C-alpha positions in Angstrom: 10.1 -1.3 3.2 10.3 -4.4 1.0 12.4 -6.2 3.7 9.6 -5.5 6.2 6.8 -6.7 3.8 8.7 -9.9 3.0 9.6 -10.6 6.7 13.4 -10.7 6.0 14.0 -9.4 9.5 11.3 -11.3 11.5 11.8 -9.4 14.7 11.6 -5.9 13.2 8.7 -6.8 10.9 6.8 -8.4 13.9 7.2 -5.2 15.9 6.0 -2.9 13.1 3.1 -5.2 12.1 2.0 -5.7 15.7 2.3 -1.9 16.5 0.2 -1.0 13.4 -2.5 -3.5 14.1 -2.7 -2.7 17.8 -2.8 1.0 17.1 -5.5 0.6 14.5 -7.6 -1.7 16.8 -7.2 0.9 19.6 -9.0 3.5 17.4 -12.2 1.4 17.7 -12.4 2.2 21.4 -10.4 5.5 21.7 -10.1 8.7 19.7 -7.1 9.2 17.4 -5.8 12.0 19.7 -5.8 9.6 22.7 -4.1 6.9 20.7 -1.4 9.2 19.4 -0.7 10.9 22.8 -0.6 7.5 24.5 1.8 6.0 22.0 4.0 9.2 22.3 3.9 9.0 26.1 5.0 5.3 26.0 7.8 6.0 23.6 9.1 8.9 25.6 9.0 6.9 28.9 11.0 4.2 27.2 13.6 6.5 25.6 14.0 8.6 28.8 14.4 5.6 31.0 17.0 4.0 28.8 19.0 7.3 28.5 18.9 7.7 32.3 20.0 4.1 32.8 23.0 4.6 30.5 23.9 7.9 32.3 23.8 6.1 35.7 26.1 3.3 34.3 28.5 6.0 33.1 28.5 7.8 36.5 29.3 4.4 38.2 32.1 3.8 35.7 30.2 0.7 34.3 29.6 2.2 30.8 31.4 4.2 28.1 28.9 7.1 28.3 27.8 6.7 24.6 24.1 7.7 24.3 22.0 4.6 23.4 20.3 6.3 20.5 23.5 8.0 19.1 23.3 6.0 15.8 19.8 7.3 15.2 20.6 10.8 16.3 23.5 11.0 13.8 21.3 9.7 11.0 21.0 12.4 8.3 17.4 12.6 7.1 17.6 16.0 5.4 17.2 16.4 1.6 19.6 18.3 -0.5 18.1 21.1 -2.6 18.3 19.1 -5.8 16.8 16.0 -4.3 14.0 18.1 -2.7 13.2 19.7 -6.1 13.0 16.2 -7.7 10.6 14.9 -5.1 8.5 18.1 -5.3 8.3 17.8 -9.1 7.2 14.2 -8.8 4.5 15.1 -6.3 3.2 17.9 -8.4 3.1 15.7 -11.5 1.3 13.0 -9.6 -1.3 15.4 -8.2 -1.9 17.1 -11.6 -2.2 13.7 -13.2 -4.7 12.4 -10.6 -6.7 15.6 -10.8 -6.9 15.3 -14.6 -8.0 11.7 -14.4 -10.6 12.6 -11.9 -11.9 15.4 -14.1 -12.2 13.1 -17.1 -14.0 10.5 -15.0 -16.5 12.8 -13.3 -17.2 15.0 -16.4 -17.5 11.9 -18.7 -14.5 12.4 -20.8 -14.8 8.7 -21.7 -18.2 7.2 -21.2 -17.0 3.6 -20.7 -14.5 4.7 -18.0 -17.1 6.8 -16.2 -19.6 3.9 -16.2 -16.9 1.7 -14.7 -16.3 4.3 -11.9 -20.1 4.4 -11.4 -20.3 0.6 -11.0 -17.3 0.7 -8.6 -18.8 3.4 -6.5 -22.1 1.5 -6.4 -20.3 -1.6 -5.1 -18.4 0.5 -2.5 -21.7 1.6 -1.0 -22.4 -2.0 -0.2 -18.9 -2.3 1.4 -19.7 0.8 3.4 -22.8 -0.8 4.8 -20.8 -3.9 5.8 -17.9 -2.2 7.5 -16.3 1.2 8.1 -13.1 2.7 6.8 -11.0 1.7 9.8 -11.9 -2.0 9.3 -10.9 -1.7 5.6 -7.6 -0.1 6.7 -6.9 -2.9 9.2 -7.6 -5.5 6.5 -5.3 -3.6 4.2 -2.4 -3.6 6.7 -2.8 -7.3 7.3 -3.0 -8.0 3.6 0.1 -5.9 3.0 2.1 -8.0 5.4 0.7 -11.4 4.4 -0.2 -11.4 0.7 3.3 -10.7 -0.8 4.7 -13.6 1.3 1.9 -16.0 0.3 2.5 -14.9 -3.4 6.2 -15.7 -3.2 5.5 -19.1 -1.7 2.8 -20.0 -4.2 3.8 -17.9 -7.2 3.1 -20.5 -9.9 -0.5 -21.3 -8.7 -1.4 -17.7 -8.2 -0.1 -16.7 -11.7 -2.1 -19.4 -13.3 -5.2 -18.4 -11.4 -4.7 -14.7 -12.3 -4.1 -15.6 -15.9 -7.4 -17.5 -16.0 -9.3 -14.5 -14.5 -7.6 -12.1 -16.9 -8.6 -14.2 -19.9 -12.3 -14.2 -18.7 -12.1 -10.4 -18.1 -10.6 -9.8 -21.6 -13.3 -12.0 -23.1 -16.1 -10.0 -21.3 -14.5 -6.7 -22.4 -14.4 -8.0 -26.0 -18.1 -8.9 -25.9 -19.1 -5.6 -24.4 -17.0 -3.7 -27.0 -18.7 -5.6 -29.8 -22.1 -4.9 -28.2 -21.2 -1.2 -27.9 -20.3 -1.1 -31.6 -23.7 -2.6 -32.7 -22.8 -6.3 -32.4 -21.8 -8.5 -35.3 -18.8 -10.8 -35.8 -15.3 -10.0 -34.8 -13.8 -7.6 -37.4 -11.3 -9.1 -39.9 -7.8 -8.0 -39.0 -6.0 -9.4 -42.1 -4.7 -6.9 -44.7 -7.3 -5.9 -47.2 -9.9 -8.0 -45.4 -8.7 -11.1 -47.2 -9.5 -14.4 -45.4 -6.7 -16.8 -44.8 -6.9 -19.9 -46.9 -7.9 -23.1 -45.2 -6.4 -26.4 -46.2 
């Protein structure tokens, strides 16, 4: 997956990226059933044609008779019992953790976190007015295949920019935290409240 995102194999990444974007763009004009059935039909036409071609070559003694997709057919994609149990446990833990977090957010387990979710959902309503979920998904796919590469090429500049934004966010959080506690100066963190001596 990481090789695809970082374009290490340009040909394979180009095929995957183009297929995803074209498939998603097709959903603007066609239903998802039509898109899936058309893609499946095209894939089957390709694989059947290639298999028949290899069989004809074998009949004419111009090939070794090895099926063209043998390497993929022999690929073992099954899970052992122990590995399946591990993945099942991870999925269950993730689902329970997400449900617990959602419960705390919706039922105001932490007022500040619930207010942040409220503000986020309010902003998402504006995003929903501007575009639909399919547009956001297409933008996400394009970003997935472009942003990691841009970050790798301009890592120092991006890190500096993100550090500046993080400093501003931390400053705003500190101000909001002090306001929530009734204002006043920043509390003294030295032991016993003693002030450090100035020269």
